[in-house]
Short mmCIF file of C-alpha atoms in Angstrom, two decimals:
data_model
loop_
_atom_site.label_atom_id
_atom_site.label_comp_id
_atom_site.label_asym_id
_atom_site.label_seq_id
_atom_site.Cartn_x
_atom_site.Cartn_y
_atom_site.Cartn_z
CA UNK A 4 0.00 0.00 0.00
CA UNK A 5 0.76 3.81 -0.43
CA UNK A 6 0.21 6.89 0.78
CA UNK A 7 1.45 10.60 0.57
CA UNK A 8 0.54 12.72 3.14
CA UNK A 9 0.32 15.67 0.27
CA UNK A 10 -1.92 13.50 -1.74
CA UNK A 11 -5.76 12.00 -0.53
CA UNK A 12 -5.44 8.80 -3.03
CA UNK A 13 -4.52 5.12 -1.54
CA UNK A 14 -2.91 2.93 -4.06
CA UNK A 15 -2.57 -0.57 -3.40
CA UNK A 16 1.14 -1.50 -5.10
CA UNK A 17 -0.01 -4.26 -6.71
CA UNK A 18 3.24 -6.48 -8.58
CA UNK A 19 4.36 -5.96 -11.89
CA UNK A 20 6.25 -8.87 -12.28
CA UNK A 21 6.53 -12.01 -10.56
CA UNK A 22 8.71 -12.52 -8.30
CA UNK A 23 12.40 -13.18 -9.35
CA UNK A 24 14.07 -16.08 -8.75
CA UNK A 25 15.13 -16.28 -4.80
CA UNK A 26 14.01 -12.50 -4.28
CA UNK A 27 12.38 -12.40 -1.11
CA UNK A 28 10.57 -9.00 0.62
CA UNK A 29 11.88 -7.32 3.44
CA UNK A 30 9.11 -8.62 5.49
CA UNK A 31 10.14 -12.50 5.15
CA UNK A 32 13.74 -11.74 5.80
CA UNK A 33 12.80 -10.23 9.13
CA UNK A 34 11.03 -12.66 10.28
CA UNK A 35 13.68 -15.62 9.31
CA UNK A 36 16.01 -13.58 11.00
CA UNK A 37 13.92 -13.38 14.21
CA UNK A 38 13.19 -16.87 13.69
CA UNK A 39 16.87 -17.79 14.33
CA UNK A 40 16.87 -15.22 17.11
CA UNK A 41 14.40 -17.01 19.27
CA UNK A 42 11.28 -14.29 18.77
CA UNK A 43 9.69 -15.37 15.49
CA UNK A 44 6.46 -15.70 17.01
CA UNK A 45 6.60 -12.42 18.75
CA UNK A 46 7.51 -10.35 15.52
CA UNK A 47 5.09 -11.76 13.20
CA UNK A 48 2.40 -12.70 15.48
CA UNK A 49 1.55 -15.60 13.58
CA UNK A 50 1.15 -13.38 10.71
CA UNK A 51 2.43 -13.03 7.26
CA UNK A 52 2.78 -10.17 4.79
CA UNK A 53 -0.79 -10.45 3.86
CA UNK A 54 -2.35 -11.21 7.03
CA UNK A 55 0.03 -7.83 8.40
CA UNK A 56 -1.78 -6.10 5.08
CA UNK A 57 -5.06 -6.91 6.70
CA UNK A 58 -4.70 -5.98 10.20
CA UNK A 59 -3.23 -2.45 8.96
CA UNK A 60 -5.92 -1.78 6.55
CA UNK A 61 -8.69 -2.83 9.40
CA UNK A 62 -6.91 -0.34 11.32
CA UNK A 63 -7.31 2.23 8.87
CA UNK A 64 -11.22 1.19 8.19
CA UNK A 65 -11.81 1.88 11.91
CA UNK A 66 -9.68 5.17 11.77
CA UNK A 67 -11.70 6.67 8.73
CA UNK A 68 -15.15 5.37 10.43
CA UNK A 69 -14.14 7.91 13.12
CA UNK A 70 -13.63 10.18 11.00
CA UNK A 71 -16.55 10.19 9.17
CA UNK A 72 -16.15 8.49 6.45
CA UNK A 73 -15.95 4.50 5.10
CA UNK A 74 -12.97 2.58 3.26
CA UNK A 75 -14.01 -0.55 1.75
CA UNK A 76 -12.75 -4.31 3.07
CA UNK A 77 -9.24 -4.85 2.30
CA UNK A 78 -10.12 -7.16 -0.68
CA UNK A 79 -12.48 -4.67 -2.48
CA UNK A 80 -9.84 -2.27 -1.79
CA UNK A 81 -7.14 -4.71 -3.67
CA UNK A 82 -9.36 -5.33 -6.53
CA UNK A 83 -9.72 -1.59 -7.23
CA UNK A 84 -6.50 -0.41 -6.39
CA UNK A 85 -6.81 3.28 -5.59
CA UNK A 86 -9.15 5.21 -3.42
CA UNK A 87 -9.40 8.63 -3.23
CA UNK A 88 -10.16 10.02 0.19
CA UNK A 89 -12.42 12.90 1.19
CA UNK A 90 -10.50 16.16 1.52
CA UNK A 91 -10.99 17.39 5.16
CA UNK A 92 -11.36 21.20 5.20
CA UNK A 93 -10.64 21.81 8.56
CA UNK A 94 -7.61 22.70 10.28
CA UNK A 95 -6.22 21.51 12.88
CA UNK A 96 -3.82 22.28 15.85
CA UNK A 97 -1.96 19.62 17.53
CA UNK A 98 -1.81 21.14 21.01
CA UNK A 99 -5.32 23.14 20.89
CA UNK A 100 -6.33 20.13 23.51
CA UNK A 101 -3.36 20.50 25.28
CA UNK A 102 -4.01 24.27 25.58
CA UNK A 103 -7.66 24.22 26.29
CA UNK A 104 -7.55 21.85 29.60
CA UNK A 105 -3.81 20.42 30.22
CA UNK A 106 -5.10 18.31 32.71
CA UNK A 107 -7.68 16.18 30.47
CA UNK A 108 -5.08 16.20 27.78
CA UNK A 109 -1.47 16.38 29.07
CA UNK A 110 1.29 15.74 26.80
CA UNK A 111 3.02 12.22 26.52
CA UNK A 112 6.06 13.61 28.69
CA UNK A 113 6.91 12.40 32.38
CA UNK A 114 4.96 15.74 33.88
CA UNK A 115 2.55 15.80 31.31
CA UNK A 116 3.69 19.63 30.43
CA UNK A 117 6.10 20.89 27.93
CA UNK A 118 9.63 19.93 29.18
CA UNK A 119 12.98 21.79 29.14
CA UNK A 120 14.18 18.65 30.98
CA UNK A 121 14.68 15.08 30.93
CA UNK A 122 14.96 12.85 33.74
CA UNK A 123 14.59 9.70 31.77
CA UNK A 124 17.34 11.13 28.98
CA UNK A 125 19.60 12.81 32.09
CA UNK A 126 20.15 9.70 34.03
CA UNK A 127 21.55 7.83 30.92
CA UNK A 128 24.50 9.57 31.65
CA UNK A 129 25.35 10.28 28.00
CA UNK A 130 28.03 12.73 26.89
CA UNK A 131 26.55 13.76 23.59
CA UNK A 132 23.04 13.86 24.68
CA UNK A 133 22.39 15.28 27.81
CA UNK A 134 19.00 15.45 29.61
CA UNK A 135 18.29 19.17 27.82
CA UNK A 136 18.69 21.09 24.91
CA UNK A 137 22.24 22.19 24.19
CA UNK A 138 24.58 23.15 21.85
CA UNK A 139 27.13 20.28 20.68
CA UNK A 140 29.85 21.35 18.62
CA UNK A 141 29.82 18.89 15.31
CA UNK A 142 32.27 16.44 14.86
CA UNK A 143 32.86 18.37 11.75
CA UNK A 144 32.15 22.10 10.80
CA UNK A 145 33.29 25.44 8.87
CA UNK A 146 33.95 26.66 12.38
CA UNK A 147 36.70 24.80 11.73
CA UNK A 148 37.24 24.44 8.40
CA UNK A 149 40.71 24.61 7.18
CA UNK A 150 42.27 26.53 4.34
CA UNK A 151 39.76 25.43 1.20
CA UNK A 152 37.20 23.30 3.07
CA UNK A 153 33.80 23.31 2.05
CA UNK A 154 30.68 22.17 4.04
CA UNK A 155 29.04 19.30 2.10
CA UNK A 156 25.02 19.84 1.49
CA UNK A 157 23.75 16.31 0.40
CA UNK A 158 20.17 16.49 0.10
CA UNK A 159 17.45 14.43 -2.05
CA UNK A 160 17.27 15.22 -5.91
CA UNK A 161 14.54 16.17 -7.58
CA UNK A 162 14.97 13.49 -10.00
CA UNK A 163 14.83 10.33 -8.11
CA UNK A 164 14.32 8.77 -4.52
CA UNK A 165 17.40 8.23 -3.05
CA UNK A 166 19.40 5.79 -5.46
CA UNK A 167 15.75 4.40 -7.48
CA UNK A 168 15.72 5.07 -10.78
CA UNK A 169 19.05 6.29 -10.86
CA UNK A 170 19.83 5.04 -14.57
CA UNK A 171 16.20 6.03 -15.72
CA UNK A 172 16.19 9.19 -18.59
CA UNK A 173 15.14 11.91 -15.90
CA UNK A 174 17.57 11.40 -13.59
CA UNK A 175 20.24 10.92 -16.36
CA UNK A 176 19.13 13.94 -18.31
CA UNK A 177 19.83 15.85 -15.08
CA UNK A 178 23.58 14.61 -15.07
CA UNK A 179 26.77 15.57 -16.83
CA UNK A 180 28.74 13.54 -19.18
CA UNK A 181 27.02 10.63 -16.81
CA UNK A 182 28.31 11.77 -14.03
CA UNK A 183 26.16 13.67 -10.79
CA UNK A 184 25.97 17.33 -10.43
CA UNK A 185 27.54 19.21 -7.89
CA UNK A 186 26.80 22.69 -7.31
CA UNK A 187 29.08 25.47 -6.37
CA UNK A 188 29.00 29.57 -5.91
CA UNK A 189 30.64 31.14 -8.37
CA UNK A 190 33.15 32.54 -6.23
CA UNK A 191 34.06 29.26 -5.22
CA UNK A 192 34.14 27.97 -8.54
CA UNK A 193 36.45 30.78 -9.74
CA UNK A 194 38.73 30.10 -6.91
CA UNK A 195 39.22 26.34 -8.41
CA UNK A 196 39.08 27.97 -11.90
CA UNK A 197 36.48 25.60 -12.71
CA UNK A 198 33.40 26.58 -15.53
CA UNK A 199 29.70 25.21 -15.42
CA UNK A 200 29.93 21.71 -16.87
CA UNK A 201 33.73 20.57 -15.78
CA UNK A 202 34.29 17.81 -13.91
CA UNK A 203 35.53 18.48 -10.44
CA UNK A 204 36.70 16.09 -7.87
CA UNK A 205 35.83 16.24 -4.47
CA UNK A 206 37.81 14.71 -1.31
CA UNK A 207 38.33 14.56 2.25
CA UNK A 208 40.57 12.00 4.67
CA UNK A 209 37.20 9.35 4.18
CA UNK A 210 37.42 9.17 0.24
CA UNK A 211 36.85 10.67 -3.44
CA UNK A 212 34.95 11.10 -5.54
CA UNK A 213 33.72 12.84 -9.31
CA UNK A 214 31.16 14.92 -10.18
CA UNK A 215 30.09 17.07 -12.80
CA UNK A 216 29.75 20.76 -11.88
CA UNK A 217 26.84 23.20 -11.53
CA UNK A 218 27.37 27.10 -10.84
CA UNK A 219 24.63 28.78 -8.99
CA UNK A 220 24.54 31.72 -6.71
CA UNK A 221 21.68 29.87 -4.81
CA UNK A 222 24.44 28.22 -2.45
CA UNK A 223 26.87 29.92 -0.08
CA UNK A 224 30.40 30.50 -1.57
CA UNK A 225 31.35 28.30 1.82
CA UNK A 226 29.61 25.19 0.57
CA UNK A 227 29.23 22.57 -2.14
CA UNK A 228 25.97 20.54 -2.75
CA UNK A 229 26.19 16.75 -4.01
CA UNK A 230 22.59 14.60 -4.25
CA UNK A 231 22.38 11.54 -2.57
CA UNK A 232 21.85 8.56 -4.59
CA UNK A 233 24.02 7.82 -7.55
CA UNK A 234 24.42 4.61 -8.18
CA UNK A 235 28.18 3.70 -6.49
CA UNK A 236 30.86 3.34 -8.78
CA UNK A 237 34.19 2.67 -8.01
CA UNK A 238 37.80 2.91 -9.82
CA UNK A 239 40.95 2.70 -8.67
CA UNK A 240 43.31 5.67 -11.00
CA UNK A 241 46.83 5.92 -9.67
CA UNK A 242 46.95 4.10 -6.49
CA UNK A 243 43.84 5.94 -5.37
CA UNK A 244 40.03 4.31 -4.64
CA UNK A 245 37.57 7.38 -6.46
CA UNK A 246 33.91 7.09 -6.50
CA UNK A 247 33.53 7.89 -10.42
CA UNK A 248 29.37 8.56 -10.67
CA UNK A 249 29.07 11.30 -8.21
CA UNK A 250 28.03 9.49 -5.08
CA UNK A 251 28.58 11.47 -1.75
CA UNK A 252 28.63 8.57 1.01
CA UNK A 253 31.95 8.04 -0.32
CA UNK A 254 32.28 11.84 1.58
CA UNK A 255 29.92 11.19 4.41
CA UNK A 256 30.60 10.33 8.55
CA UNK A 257 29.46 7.12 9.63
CA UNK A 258 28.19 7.54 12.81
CA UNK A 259 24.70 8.56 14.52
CA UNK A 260 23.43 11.81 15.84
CA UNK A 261 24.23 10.88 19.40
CA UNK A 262 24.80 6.80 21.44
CA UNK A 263 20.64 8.01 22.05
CA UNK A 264 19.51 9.00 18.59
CA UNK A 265 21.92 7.48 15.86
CA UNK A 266 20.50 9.34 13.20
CA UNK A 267 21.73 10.39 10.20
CA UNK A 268 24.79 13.41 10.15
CA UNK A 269 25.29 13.20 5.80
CA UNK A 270 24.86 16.73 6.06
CA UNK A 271 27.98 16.83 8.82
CA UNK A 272 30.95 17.07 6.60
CA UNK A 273 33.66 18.58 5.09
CA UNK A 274 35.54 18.27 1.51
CA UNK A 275 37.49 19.74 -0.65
CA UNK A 276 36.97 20.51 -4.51
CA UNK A 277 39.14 20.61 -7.62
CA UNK A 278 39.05 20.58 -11.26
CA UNK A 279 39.38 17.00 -12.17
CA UNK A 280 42.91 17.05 -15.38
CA UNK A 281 42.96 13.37 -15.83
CA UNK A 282 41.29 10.86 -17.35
CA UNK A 283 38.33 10.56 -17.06
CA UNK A 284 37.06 7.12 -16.87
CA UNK A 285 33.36 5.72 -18.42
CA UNK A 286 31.06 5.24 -15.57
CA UNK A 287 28.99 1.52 -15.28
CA UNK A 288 26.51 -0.34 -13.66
CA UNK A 289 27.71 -1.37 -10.10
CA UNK A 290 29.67 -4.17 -9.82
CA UNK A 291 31.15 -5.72 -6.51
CA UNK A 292 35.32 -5.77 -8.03
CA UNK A 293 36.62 -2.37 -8.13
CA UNK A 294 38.13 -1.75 -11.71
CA UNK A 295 41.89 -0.46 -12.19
CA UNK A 296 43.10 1.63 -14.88
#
């Protein structure tokens, strides 16, 4: 199933193809692997796919019911494959209950109240997360930047999700010379003596790679910005392991937000740029053996 929280259709994903030879979803390799760890019966619940496709969809019935409105059983709901969903006109405000009576609707905190503490957070006794808001210095930053560093932006592209469709025509009519795009200030840019359309390399002490390059005063002269999501492409050229299609966790930190969190820091990171002068090898479908020239 589908849904976008900017959009009020459900789509069922119904499969294109049959399944390919051992391919298996995420949801039976889960449950193998909790199998083998003793708790297969507590993460499926005696469930599979389908049955967990049920009980979420009879979830949803009863949610819409109090809403107002009726979705139809799951099977009726398979057989048509999209739904489109009442547009609610109202608006609504998250903490209006909260506000109105905080003692009939207090907050899912230890006090019930809006915190600036946390006893439950404090007494882990963590050094990069302590029990309230504060100000950690990042593990990397143009505070500290040195000589040519630039702070690497690596968002989502507009021309993909992540690494899908990588090799499909919009996403590859949005490279150069098959490579990713990069975007720089033209300051910076001039500074590397690099024009709109060169490739550049970018590095750091974690790895390389190439991209092709983008001017645009839309980004801070102190920056460079490298999509996520190309398809990972290694070569070794003179000695050295470079990331040839443009792919930026070649670039990135591997490690979480905090011991607590572990979220993602991509955007935590600092590289330098050049104009690429040698050869430029052909970029190819992934393959596990890096290639030497």
């Amino acid at each position: 199933m589908m849904i976008n929280g900017r959009d009020n259709a459900l789509i069922y994903m119904s499969p294109v193809i049959p399944r390919f030879a051992d391919a298996r979803d995420d949801y039976g390799i889960f449950a193998d692997l909790a199998a083998r760890m003793g708790v297969g019966e507590e993460f499926t619940e005696g469930l599979d796919a389908g049955g967990w496709l049920r009980r979420i969809w009879q979830g949803c019935r009863e949610v819409a019911s109090g809403e107002g409105f009726e979705l139809p059983p799951f099977e009726d709901f398979r057989a048509r494959g999209r739904i489109d969903l009442p547009q609610l006109a109202e608006e609504r405000d998250s903490m209006a209950d909260f506000v109105a009576d905080p003692d009939a609707a207090p907050l899912r905190t230890e006090s019930g109240r809006l915190t600036l503490f946390n006893d439950t957070i404090a007494a882990m006794g963590l050094a990069d997360c302590p029990g309230h808001p504060a100000w950690i210095e990042p593990v990397e930053w143009l505070g500290k930047a040195q000589g040519d560093e630039l702070h690497l932006i690596s968002g989502q592209p507009m021309t993909r999700l992540h690494s899908q469709l990588d090799n499909g025509a919009v996403s590859l009519g949005a490279k150069g010379r098959g490579r990713e795009t990069c975007r720089l200030h033209p300051r910076a840019a001039a500074k590397i003596g690099a024009a709109a359309g060169d490739i550049v390399f970018l590095w750091n002490e974690r790895g390389a790679c190439l991209a092709a390059l983008e001017i645009s005063d839309d980004i801070r002269p102190d920056c460079v910005a490298l999509p996520t999501g190309a398809w990972y492409d290694p070569v070794t050229i003179a000695d050295q392991r470079i990331e040839i299609r443009g792919n930026p966790n070649v670039l990135t930190i591997d490690m979480g937000t905090s011991e607590l969190a572990q979220g993602n820091i991509g955007h935590t990171a600092l590289v330098r740029v050049r104009r690429w002068h040698g050869q430029l090898p052909e970029v190819s479908p992934p393959r596990p053996a890096l290639r030497t020239l």
